[in-house]
Short mmCIF file of C-alpha atoms in Angstrom, two decimals:
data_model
loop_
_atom_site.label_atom_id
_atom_site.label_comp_id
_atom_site.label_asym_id
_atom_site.label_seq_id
_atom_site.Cartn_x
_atom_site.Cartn_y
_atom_site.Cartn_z
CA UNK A 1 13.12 231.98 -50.59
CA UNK A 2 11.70 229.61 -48.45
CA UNK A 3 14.30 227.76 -46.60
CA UNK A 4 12.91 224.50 -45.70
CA UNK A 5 11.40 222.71 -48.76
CA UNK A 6 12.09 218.90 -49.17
CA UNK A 7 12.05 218.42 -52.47
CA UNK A 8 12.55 221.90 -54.51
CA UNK A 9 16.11 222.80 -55.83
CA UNK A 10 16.79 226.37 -54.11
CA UNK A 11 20.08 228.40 -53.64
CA UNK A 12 20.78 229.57 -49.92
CA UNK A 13 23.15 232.27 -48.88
CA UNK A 14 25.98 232.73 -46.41
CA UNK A 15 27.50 235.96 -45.78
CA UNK A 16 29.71 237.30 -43.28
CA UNK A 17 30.11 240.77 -44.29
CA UNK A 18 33.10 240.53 -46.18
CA UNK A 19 32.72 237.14 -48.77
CA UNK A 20 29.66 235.97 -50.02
CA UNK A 21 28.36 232.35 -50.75
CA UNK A 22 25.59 230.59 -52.52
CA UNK A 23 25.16 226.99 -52.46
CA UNK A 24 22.24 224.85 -53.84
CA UNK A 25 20.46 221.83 -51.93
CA UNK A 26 20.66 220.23 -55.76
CA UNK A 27 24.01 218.60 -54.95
CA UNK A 28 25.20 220.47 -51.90
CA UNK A 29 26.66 222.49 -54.98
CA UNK A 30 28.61 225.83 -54.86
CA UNK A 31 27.11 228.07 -57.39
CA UNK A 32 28.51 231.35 -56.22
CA UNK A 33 31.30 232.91 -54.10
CA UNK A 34 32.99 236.32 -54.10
CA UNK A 35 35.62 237.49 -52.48
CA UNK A 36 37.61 240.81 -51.66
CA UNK A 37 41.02 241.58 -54.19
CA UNK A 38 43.33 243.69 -53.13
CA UNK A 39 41.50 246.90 -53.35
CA UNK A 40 38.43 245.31 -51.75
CA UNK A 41 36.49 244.73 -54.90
CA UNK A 42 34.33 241.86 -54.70
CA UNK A 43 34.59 239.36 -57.52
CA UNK A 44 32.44 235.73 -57.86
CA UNK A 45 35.23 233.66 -58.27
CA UNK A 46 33.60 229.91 -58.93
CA UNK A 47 32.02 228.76 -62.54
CA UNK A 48 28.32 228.34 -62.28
CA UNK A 49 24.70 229.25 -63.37
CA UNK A 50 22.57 232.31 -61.87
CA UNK A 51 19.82 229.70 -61.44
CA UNK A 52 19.09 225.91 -60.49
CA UNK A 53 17.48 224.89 -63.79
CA UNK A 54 21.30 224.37 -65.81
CA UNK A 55 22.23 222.47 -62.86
CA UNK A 56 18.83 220.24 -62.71
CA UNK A 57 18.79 219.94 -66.50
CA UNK A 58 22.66 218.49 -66.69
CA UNK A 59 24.29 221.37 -68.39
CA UNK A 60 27.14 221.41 -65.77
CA UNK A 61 30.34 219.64 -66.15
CA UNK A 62 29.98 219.12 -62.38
CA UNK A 63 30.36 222.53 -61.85
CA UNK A 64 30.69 223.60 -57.71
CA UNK A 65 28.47 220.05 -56.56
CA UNK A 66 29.92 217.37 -54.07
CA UNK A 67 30.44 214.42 -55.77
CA UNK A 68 29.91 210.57 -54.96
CA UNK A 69 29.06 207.86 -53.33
CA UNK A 70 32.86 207.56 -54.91
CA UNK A 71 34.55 210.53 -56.28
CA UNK A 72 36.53 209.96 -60.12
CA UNK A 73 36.82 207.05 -61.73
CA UNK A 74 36.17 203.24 -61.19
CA UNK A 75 37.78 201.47 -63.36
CA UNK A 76 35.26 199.59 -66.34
CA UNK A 77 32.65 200.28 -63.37
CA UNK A 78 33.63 196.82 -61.42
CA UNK A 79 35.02 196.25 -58.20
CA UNK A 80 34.77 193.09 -55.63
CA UNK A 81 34.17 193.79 -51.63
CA UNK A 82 34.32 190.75 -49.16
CA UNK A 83 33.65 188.31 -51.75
CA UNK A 84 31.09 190.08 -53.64
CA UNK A 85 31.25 191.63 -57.46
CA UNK A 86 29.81 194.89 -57.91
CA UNK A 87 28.53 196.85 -61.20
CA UNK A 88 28.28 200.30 -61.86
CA UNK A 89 27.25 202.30 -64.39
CA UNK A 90 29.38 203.39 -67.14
CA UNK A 91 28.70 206.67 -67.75
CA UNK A 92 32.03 208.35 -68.87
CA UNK A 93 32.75 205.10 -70.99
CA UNK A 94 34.62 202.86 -70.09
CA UNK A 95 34.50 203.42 -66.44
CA UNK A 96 32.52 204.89 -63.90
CA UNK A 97 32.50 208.57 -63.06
CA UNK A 98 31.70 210.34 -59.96
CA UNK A 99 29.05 207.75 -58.68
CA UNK A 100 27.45 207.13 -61.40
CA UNK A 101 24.26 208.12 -63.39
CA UNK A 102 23.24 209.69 -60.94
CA UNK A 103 25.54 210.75 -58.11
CA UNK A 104 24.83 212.60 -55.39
CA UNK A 105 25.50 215.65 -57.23
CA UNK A 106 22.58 214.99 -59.24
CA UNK A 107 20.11 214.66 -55.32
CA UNK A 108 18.20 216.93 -54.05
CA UNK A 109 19.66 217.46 -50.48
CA UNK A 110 17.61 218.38 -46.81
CA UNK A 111 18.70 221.24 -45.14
CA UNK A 112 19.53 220.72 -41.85
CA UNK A 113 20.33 224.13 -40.52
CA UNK A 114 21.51 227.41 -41.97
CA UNK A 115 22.22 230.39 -40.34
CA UNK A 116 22.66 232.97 -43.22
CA UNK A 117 25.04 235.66 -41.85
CA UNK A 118 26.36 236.83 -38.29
CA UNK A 119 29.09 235.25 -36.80
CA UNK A 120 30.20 232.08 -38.59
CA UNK A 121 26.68 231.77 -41.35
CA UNK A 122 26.98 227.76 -42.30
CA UNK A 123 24.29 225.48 -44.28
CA UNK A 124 23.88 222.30 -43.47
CA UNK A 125 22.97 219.58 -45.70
CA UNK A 126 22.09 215.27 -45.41
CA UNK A 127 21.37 213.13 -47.89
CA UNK A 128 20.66 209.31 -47.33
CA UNK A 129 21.79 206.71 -50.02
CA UNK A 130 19.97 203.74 -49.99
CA UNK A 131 21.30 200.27 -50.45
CA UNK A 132 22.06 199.39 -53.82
CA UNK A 133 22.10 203.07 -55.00
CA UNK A 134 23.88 203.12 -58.68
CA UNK A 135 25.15 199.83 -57.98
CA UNK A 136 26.76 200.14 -54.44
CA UNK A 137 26.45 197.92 -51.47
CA UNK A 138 24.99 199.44 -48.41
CA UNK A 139 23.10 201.98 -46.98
CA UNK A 140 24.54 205.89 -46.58
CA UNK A 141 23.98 208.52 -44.16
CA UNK A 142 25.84 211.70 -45.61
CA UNK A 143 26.25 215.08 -44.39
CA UNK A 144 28.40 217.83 -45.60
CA UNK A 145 28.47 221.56 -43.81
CA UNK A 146 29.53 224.50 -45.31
CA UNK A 147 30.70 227.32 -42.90
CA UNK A 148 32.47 230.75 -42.95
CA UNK A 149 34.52 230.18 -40.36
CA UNK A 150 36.28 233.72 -40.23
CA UNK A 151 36.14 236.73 -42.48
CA UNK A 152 37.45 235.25 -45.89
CA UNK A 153 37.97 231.33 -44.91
CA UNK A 154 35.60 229.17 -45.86
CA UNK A 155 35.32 225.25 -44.19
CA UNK A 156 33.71 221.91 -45.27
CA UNK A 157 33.13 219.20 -43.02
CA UNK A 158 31.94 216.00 -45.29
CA UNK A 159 30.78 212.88 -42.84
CA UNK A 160 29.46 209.81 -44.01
CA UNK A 161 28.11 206.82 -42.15
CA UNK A 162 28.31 203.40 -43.46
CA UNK A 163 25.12 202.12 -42.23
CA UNK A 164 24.97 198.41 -42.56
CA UNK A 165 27.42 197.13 -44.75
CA UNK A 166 30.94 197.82 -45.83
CA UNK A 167 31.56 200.07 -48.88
CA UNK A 168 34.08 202.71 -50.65
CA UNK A 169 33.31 206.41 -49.88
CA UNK A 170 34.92 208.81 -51.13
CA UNK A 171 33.58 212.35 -51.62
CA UNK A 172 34.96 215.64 -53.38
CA UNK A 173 34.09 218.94 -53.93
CA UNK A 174 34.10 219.90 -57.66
CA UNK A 175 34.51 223.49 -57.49
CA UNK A 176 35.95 225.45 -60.64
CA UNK A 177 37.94 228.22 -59.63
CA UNK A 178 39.10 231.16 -61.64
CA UNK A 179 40.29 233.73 -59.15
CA UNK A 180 40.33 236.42 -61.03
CA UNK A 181 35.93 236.50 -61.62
CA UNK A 182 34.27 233.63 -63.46
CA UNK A 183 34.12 235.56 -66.57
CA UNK A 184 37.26 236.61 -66.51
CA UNK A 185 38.94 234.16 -69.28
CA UNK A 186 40.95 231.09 -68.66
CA UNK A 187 43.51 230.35 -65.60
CA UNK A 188 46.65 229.26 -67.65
CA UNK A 189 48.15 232.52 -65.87
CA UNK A 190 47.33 231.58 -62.46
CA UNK A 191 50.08 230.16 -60.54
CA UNK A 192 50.13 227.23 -58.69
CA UNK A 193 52.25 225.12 -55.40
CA UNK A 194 51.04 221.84 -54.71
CA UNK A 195 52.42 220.34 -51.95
CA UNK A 196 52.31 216.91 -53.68
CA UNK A 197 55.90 215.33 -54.87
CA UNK A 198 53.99 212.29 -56.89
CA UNK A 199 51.44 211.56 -59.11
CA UNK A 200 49.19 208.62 -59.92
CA UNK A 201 50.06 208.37 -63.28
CA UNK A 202 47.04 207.41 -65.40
CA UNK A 203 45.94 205.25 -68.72
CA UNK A 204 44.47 206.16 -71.77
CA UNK A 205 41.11 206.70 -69.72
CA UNK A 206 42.51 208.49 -67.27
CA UNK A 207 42.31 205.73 -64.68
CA UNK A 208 45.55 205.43 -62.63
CA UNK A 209 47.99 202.53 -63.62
CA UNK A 210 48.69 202.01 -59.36
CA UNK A 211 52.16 203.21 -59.84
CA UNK A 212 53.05 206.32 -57.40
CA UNK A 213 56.07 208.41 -59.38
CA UNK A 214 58.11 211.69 -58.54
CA UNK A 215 56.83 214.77 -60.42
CA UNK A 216 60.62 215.74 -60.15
CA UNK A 217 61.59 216.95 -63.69
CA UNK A 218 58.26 216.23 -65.42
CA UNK A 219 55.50 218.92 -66.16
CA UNK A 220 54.06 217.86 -63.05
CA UNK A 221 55.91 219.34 -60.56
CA UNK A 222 54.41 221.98 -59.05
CA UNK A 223 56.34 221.45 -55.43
CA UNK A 224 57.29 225.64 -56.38
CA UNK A 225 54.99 227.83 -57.19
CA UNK A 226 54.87 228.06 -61.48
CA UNK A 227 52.62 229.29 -63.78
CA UNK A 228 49.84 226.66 -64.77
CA UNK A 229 50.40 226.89 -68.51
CA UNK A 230 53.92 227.24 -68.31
CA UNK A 231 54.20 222.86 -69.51
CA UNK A 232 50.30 222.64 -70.45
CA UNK A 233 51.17 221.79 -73.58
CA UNK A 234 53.11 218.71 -72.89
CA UNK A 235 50.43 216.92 -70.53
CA UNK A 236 47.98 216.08 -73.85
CA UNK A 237 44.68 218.57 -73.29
CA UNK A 238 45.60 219.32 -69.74
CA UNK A 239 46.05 218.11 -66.04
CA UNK A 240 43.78 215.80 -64.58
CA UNK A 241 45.22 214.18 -62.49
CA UNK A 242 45.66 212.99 -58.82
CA UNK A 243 48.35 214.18 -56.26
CA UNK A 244 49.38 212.42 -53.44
CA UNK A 245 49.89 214.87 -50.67
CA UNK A 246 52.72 215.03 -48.84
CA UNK A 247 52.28 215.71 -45.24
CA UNK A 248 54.27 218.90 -44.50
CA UNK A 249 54.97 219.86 -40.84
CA UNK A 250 52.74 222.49 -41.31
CA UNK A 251 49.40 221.97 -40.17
CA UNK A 252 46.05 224.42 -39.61
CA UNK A 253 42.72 222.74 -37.48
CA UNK A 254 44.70 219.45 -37.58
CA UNK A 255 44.68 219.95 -41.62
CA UNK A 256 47.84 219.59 -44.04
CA UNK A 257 48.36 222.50 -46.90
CA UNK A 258 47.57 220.94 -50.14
CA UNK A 259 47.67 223.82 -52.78
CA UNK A 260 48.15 227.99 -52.88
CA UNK A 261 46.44 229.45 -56.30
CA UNK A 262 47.46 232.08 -56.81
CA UNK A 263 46.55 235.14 -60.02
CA UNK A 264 48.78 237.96 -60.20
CA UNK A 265 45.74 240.23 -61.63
CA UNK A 266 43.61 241.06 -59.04
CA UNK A 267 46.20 239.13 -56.18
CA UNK A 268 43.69 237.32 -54.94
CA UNK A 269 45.50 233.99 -53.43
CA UNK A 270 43.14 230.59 -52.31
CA UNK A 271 45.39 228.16 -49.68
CA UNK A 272 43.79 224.56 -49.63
CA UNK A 273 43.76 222.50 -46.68
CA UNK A 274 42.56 219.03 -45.99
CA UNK A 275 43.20 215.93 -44.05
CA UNK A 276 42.73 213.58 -47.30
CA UNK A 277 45.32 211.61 -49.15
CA UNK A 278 44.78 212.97 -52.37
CA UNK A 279 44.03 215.73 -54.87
CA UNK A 280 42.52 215.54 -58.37
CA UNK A 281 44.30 218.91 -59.86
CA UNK A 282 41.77 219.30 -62.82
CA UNK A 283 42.37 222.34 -65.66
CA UNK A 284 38.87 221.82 -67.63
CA UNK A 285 40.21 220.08 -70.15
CA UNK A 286 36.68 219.29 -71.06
CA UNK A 287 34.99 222.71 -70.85
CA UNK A 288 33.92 224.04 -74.32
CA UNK A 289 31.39 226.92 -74.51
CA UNK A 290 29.27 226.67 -71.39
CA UNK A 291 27.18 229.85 -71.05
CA UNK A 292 27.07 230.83 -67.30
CA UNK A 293 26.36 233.42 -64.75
CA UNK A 294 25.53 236.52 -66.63
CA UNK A 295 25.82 235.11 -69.86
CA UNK A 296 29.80 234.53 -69.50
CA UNK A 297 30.79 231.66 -71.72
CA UNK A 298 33.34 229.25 -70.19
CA UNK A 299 35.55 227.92 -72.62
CA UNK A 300 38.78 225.10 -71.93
CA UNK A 301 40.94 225.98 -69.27
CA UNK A 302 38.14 228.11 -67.95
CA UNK A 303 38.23 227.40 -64.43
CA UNK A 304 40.52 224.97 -62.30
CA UNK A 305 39.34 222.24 -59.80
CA UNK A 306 41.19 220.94 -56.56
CA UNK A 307 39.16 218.08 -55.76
CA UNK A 308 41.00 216.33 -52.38
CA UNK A 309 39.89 212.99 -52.50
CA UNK A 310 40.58 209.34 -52.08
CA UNK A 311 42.92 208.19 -55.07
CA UNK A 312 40.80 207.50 -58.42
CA UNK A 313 40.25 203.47 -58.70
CA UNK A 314 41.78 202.73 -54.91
CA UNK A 315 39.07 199.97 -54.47
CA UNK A 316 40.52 197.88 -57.00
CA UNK A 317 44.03 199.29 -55.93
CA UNK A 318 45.67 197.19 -53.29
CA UNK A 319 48.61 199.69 -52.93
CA UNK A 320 46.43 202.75 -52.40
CA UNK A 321 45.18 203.92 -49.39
CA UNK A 322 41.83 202.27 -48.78
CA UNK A 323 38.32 204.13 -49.57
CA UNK A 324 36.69 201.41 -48.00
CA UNK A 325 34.51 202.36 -44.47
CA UNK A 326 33.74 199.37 -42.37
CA UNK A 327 29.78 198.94 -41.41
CA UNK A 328 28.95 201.36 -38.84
CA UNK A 329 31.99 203.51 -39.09
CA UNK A 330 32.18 207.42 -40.06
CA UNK A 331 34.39 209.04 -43.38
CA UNK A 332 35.45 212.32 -42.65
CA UNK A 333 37.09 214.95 -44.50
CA UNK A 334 37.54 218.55 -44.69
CA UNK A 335 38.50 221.53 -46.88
CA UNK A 336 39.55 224.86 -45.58
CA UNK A 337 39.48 226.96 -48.30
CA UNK A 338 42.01 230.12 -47.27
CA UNK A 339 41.42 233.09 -49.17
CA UNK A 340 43.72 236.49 -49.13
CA UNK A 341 44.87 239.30 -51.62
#
């Protein structure tokens, strides 16, 4: 493969020997990444497609891509920044989703650097949003790097650079895990701990009302480790919704813990951490017969996203923290993605 073409979707590898990761320059996107279980056996853990064509042609439900200019929803597409209204697209009617038509998980990234395998293999991609892109003010300068920072830990370092005007950011990674192998079925039996003790409860349209409530004796609580389906059934067609993280004492590379997924089958375990206020915990709800890698069909509840993130709707949220980055300043955040069996 060649590894420096501008303009050609391609999948890149890292591997250190023990895990194994492939990641497209078509939305910075994760489409592969396997990891030892107990007995060493590797499994591809992440929902995805053996090639780039699915991804170019729209097939995924956002399946493993970084997501933006601003990650979930803005509500009915409209917010208002120093004076001035904005419009976005409404593509998951009646709000905007994800950036828009066509986010940054739908760009074609540059690679900056990759060093496939040794010590710590990492990829490095930029993409540069131009002023006005899907409706937002201001010009971009993104970069996100992807490294395997020790035998089974993976990091991502997202930066982005508000170049001449101020304007929300707020970039996730939209991953769908099922650690037991992609094809393995769905993850109601995976158990979960988020270290989040309130929600931003949403509306009909799954945009957040700006109230902040205690998960304490709802279905939502998931401050001990429990089953994912063990309340499924009384959250409507599944979680999808935003966690704001506590910040525990506990802290790794200056990062708090936000989840542990855990599946009893093969005892593979993922930690989460991340130095954002929030997490979208998402249980494809919306998945329905996907064929993927291999020919595996993904069905609902076939994978599970932890997408850390600014809260859904903050710009037009006075009370949440603010997405907003001032001309000239950086966003950063980070994922350490912790795996063990």
């Amino acid at each position: 493969m060649a590894e420096q073409s501008k303009n050609t979707p391609e999948i890149f590898e890292l591997n250190n020997g023990t895990m194994q990761v492939k990641i497209s320059n078509y939305g910075a996107t994760i489409t592969s990444l396997s990891v030892p279980d107990k007995n060493g056996k590797l499994a591809d853990v992440v929902l995805g497609f053996d090639s780039v064509d699915p991804y170019v042609k729209g097939l995924a439900p956002f399946f493993g891509c970084i997501v933006g200019r601003v990650a979930n929803r803005i509500k009915e597409g409209k917010f208002s920044l120093n004076g001035v209204d904005y419009t976005l697209a409404i593509n998951k009617p009646p709000n905007s989703l994800h950036g828009g038509n066509k986010g940054f998980d739908k760009k074609i990234w540059e690679v900056a650097g990759h060093k496939k395998d040794g010590d710590k293999p990492f990829i490095t991609f930029k993409y540069h949003s131009a002023d006005g892109e899907e409706g937002y003010p201001g010009a971009v300068s993104v970069t996100a790097t992807y490294t395997l920072t020790s035998a089974t830990t993976m990091r991502l370092d997202m930066e982005a650079v508000a170049e001449n005007k101020d304007t929300p950011i707020s970039l996730a990674q939209h991953t769908y895990w099922n650690l037991s192998g992609h094809d393995s079925g769905n993850i109601l039996d995976h158990k979960i701990q988020i270290l989040g003790s309130h929600i931003t409860p949403v509306d009909e349209y799954t945009v957040p009302t700006g109230e902040i409530l205690p998960v304490k004796g709802t279905p939502f609580d998931f401050t001990k480790e429990k089953r994912i389906g063990e309340s499924i059934g009384e959250v409507g067609i599944g979680y999808d919704h935003n966690y704001v993280l506590d910040c525990p004492d506990e802290e790794k590379e200056g990062l708090k813990h936000a989840a542990k997924l855990s599946d009893g089958a093969s005892s593979r375990v993922l930690n989460l951490w991340t130095n954002v206020p929030g997490m979208q915990f998402y249980t494809g709800n919306y998945v329905n017969g996907v064929v993927g890698k291999g020919n595996a069909v993904y069905g609902k509840h076939a994978g599970v996203c932890l997408e850390t993130q600014g809260f859904p709707n903050a710009i037009n949220q006075s009370n949440f923290p603010s997405v907003v980055v001032k001309a000239g300043e950086k966003y950063q955040h980070t994922m350490l993605f912790e795996f063990s069996a």
